[in-house]
Structure formats: structure tokens, C-alpha cells
JSON list of C-alpha atoms in Angstrom, two decimals:
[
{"chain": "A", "resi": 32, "resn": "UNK", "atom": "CA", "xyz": [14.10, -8.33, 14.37]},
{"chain": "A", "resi": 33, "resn": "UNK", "atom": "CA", "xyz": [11.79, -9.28, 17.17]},
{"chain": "A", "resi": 34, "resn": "UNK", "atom": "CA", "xyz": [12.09, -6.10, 18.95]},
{"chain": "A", "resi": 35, "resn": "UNK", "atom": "CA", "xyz": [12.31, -3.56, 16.17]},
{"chain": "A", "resi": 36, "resn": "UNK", "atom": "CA", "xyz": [9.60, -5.62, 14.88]},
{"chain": "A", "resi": 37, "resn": "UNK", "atom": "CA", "xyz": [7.21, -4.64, 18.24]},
{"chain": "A", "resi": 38, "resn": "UNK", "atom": "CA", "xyz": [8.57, -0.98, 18.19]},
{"chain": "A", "resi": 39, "resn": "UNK", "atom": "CA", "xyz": [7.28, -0.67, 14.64]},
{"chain": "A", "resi": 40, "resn": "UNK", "atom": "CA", "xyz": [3.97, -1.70, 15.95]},
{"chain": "A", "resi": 41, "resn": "UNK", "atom": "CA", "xyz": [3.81, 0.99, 18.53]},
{"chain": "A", "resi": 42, "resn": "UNK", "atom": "CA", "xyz": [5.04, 3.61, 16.24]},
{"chain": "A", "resi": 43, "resn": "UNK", "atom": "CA", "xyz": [2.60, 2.91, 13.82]},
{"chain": "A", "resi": 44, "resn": "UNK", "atom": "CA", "xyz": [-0.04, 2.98, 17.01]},
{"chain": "A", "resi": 45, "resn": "UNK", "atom": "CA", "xyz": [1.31, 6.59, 17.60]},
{"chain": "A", "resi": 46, "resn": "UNK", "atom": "CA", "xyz": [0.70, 7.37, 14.44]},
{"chain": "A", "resi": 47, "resn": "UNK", "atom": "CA", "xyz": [4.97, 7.46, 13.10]},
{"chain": "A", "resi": 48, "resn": "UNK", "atom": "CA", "xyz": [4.56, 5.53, 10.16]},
{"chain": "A", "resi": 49, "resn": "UNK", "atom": "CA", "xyz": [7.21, 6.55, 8.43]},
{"chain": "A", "resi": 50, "resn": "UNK", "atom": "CA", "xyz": [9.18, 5.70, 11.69]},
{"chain": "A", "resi": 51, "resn": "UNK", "atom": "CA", "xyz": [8.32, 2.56, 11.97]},
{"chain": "A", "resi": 52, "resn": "UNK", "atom": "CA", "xyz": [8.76, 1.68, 7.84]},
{"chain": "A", "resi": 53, "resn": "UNK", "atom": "CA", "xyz": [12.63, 3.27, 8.35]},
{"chain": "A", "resi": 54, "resn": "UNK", "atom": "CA", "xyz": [13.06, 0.82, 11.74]},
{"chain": "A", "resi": 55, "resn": "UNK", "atom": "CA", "xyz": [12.22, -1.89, 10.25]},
{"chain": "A", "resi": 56, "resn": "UNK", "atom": "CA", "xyz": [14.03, -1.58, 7.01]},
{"chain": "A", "resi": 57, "resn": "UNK", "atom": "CA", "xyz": [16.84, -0.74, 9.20]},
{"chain": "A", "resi": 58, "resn": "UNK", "atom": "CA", "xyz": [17.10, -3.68, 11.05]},
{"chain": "A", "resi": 59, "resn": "UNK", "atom": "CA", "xyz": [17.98, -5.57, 7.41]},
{"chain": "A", "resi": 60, "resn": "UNK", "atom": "CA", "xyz": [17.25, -8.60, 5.28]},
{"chain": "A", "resi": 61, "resn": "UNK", "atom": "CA", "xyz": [13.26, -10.31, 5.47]},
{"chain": "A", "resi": 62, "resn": "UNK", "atom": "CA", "xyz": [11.13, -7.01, 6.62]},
{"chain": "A", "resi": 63, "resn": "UNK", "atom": "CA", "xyz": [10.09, -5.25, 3.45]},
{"chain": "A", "resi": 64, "resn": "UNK", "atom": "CA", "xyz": [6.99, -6.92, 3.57]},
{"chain": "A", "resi": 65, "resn": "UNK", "atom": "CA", "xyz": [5.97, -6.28, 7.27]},
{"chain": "A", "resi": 66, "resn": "UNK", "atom": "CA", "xyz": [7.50, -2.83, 6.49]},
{"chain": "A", "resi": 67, "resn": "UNK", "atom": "CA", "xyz": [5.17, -2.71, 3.62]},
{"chain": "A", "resi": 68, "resn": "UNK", "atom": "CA", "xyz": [2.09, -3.88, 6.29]},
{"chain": "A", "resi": 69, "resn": "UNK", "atom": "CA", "xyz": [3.25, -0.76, 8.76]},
{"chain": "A", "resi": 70, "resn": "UNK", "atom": "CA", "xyz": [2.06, 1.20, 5.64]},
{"chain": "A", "resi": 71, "resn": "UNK", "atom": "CA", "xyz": [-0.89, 0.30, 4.72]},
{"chain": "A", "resi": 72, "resn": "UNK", "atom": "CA", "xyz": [-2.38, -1.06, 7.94]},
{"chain": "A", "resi": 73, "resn": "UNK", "atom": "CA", "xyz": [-0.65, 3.08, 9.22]},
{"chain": "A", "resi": 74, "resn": "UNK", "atom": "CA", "xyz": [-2.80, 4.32, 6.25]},
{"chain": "A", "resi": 75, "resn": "UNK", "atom": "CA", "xyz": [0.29, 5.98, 4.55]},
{"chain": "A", "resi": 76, "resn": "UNK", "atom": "CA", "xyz": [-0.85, 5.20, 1.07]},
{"chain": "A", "resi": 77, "resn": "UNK", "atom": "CA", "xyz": [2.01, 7.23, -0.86]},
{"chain": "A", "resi": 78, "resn": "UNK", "atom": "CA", "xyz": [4.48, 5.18, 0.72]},
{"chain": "A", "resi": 79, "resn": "UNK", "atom": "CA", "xyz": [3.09, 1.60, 0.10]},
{"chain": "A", "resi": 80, "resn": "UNK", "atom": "CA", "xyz": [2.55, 2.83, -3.19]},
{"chain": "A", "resi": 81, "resn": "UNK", "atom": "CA", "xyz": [5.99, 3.57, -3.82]},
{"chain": "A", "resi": 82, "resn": "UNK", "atom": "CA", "xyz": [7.26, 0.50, -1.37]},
{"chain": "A", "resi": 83, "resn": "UNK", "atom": "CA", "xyz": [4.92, -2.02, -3.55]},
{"chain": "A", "resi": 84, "resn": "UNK", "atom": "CA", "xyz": [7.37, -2.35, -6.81]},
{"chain": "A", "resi": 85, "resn": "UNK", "atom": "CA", "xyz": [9.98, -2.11, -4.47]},
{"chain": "A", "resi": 86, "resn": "UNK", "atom": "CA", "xyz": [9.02, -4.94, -1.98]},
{"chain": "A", "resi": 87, "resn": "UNK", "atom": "CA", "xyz": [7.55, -7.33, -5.44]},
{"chain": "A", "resi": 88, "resn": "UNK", "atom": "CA", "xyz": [10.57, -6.81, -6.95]},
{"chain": "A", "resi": 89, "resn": "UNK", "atom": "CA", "xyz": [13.01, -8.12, -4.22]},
{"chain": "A", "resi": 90, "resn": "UNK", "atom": "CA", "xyz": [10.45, -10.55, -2.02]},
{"chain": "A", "resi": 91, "resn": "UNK", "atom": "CA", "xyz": [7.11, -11.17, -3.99]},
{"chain": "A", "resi": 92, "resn": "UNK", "atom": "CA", "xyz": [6.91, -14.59, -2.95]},
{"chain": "A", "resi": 93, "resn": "UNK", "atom": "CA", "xyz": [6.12, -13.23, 0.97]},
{"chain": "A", "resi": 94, "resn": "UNK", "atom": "CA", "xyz": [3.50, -10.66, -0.24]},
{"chain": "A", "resi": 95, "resn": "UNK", "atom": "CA", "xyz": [0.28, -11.92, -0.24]},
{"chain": "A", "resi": 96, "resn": "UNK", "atom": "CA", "xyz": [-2.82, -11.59, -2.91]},
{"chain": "A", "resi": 97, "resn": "UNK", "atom": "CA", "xyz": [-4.65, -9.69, -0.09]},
{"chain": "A", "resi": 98, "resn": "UNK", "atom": "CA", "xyz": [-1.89, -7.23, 0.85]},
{"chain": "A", "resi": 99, "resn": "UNK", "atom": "CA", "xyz": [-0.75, -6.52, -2.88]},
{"chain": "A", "resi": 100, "resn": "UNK", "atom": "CA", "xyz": [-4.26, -5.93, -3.75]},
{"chain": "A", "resi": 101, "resn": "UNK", "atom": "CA", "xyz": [-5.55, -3.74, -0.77]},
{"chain": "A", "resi": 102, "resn": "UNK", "atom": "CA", "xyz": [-2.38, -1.64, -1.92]},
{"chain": "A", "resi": 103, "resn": "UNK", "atom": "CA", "xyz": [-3.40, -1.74, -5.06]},
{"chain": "A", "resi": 104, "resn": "UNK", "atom": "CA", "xyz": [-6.92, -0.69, -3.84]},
{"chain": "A", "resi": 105, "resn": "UNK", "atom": "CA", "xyz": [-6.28, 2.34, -2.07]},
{"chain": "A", "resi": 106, "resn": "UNK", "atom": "CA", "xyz": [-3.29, 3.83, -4.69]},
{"chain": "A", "resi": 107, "resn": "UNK", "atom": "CA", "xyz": [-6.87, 3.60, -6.69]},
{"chain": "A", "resi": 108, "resn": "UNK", "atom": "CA", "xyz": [-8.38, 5.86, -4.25]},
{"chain": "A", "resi": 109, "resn": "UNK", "atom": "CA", "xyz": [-5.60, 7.80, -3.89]},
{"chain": "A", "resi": 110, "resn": "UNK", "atom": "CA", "xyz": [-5.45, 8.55, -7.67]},
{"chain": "A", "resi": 111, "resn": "UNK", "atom": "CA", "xyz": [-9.02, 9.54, -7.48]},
{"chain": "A", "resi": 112, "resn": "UNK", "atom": "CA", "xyz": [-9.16, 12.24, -4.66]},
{"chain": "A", "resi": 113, "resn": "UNK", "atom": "CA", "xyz": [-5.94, 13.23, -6.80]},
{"chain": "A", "resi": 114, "resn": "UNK", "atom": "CA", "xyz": [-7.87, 13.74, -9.58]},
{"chain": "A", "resi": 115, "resn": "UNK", "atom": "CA", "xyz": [-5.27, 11.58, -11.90]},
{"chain": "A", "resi": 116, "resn": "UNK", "atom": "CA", "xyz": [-8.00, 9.97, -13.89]},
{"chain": "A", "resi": 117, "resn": "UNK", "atom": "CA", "xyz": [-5.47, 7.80, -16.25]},
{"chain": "A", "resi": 118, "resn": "UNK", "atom": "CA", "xyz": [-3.52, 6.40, -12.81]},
{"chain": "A", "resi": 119, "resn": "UNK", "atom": "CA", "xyz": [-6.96, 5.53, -11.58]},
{"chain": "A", "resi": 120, "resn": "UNK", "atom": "CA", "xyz": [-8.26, 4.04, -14.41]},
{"chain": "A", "resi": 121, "resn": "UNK", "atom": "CA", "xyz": [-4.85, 1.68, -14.65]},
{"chain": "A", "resi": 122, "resn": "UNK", "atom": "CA", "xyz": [-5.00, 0.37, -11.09]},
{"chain": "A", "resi": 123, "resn": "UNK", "atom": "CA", "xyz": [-8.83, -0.20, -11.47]},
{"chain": "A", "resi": 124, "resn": "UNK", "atom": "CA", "xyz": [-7.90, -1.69, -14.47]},
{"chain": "A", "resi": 125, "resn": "UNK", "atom": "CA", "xyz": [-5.05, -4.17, -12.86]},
{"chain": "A", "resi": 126, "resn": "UNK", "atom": "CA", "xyz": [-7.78, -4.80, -9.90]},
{"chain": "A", "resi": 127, "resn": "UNK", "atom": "CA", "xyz": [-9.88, -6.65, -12.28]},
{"chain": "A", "resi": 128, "resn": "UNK", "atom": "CA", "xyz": [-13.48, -6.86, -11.02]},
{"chain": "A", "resi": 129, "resn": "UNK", "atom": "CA", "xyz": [-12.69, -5.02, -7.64]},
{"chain": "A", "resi": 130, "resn": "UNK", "atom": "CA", "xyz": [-11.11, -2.21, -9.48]},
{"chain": "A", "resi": 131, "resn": "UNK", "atom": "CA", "xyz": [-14.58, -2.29, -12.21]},
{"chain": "A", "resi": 132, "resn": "UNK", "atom": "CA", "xyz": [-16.91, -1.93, -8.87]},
{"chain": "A", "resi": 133, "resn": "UNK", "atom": "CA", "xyz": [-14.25, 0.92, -7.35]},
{"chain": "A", "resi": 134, "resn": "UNK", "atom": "CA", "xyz": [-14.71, 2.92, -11.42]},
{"chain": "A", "resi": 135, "resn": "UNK", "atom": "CA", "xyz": [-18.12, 2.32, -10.87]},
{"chain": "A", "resi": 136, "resn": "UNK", "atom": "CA", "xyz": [-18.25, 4.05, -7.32]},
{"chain": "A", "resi": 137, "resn": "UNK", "atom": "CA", "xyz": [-15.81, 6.45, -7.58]},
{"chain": "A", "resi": 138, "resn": "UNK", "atom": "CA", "xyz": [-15.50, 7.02, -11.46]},
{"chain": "A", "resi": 139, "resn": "UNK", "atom": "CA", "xyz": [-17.61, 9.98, -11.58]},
{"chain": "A", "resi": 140, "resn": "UNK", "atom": "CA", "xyz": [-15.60, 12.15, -8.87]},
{"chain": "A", "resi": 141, "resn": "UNK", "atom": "CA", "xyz": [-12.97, 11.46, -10.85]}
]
């Protein structure tokens, strides 16, 4: 896991996210939430939004508040340069005061 773990680094470094997310998950059992990392530190927001469920649902005792929320965070954004007001509005909405300052900043583009 060592090694795939370092060649997921440079993938994500030469910009293969989606690489890196697949070589990790291949290598088994424990890396859905570094795999989940190589996604949002790669800036692939679609897939860490559709890893996150995935990832709480079978290890969300190793994702941290500061991962699941910075996901959380930028699905937000996501939703909003998408123009999907009601998905924005329920992320801001689970982000509690974050996601009130995010409607308040990006509400009206929306």
C-alpha cells in the first residue's frame, strides 16, 4: 500500500486524478479515505462528491470533520457554477454556518 500509496501522489501531481483514485482503490482494504484525499486535494470535485457516501458509508470513522466538510464545501460550489440552486442550497444547508456565509457569497450567482 506503501508504494501505490506514493504513485497516487505523483499521479495526482501530474494531474491523473482519476488514476491515482483507481490505484489506490485497487490496491484493496483501508484506502478509500486517502483515495477520497487524491480527490479533493486533485480538485476533482465530481468524484469526491460521488466517493463521499461511498467512503462514510464503509469507513466514516477514518474521515475526518475537515475532509468531509471541505467536500462538502466545494460539491456547494460545484452546485452553484451548475446552476442547481436546490443541491446548493442543501449542502449549504448541511454546512451549517460555513454553508450560511458560502449562500451569502455565492447565493446570488446562483
Amino acid at each position: 500500500a506503501g508504494l501505490a500509496s506514493r504513485y497516487a501522489d505523483y499521479l495526482v501531481l501530474a494531474g491523473q486524478v482519476r488514476q491515482a483514485v483507481l490505484t489506490l482503490l485497487a490496491v484493496g482494504a483501508g484506502v478509500s479515505v486517502p483515495a477520497l484525499q487524491c480527490c479533493h486535494v486533485g480538485q476533482d470535485r465530481d468524484l469526491a462528491h460521488k466517493m463521499m457516501p461511498l467512503v462514510m458509508e464503509t469507513d466514516r470513522d477514518s474521515v475526518d470533520q475537515v475532509l468531509e466538510e471541505a467536500v462538502m464545501m466545494e460539491t456547494a460550489k460545484l452546485m452553484s457554477e451548475l446552476g442547481m440552486k436546490k443541491a446548493f442550497e442543501y449542502y449549504c444547508d448541511k454546512l451549517g454556518r460555513k454553508g450560511e456565509e458560502l449562500m451569502l457569497e455565492l447565493g446570488s450567482k446562483v
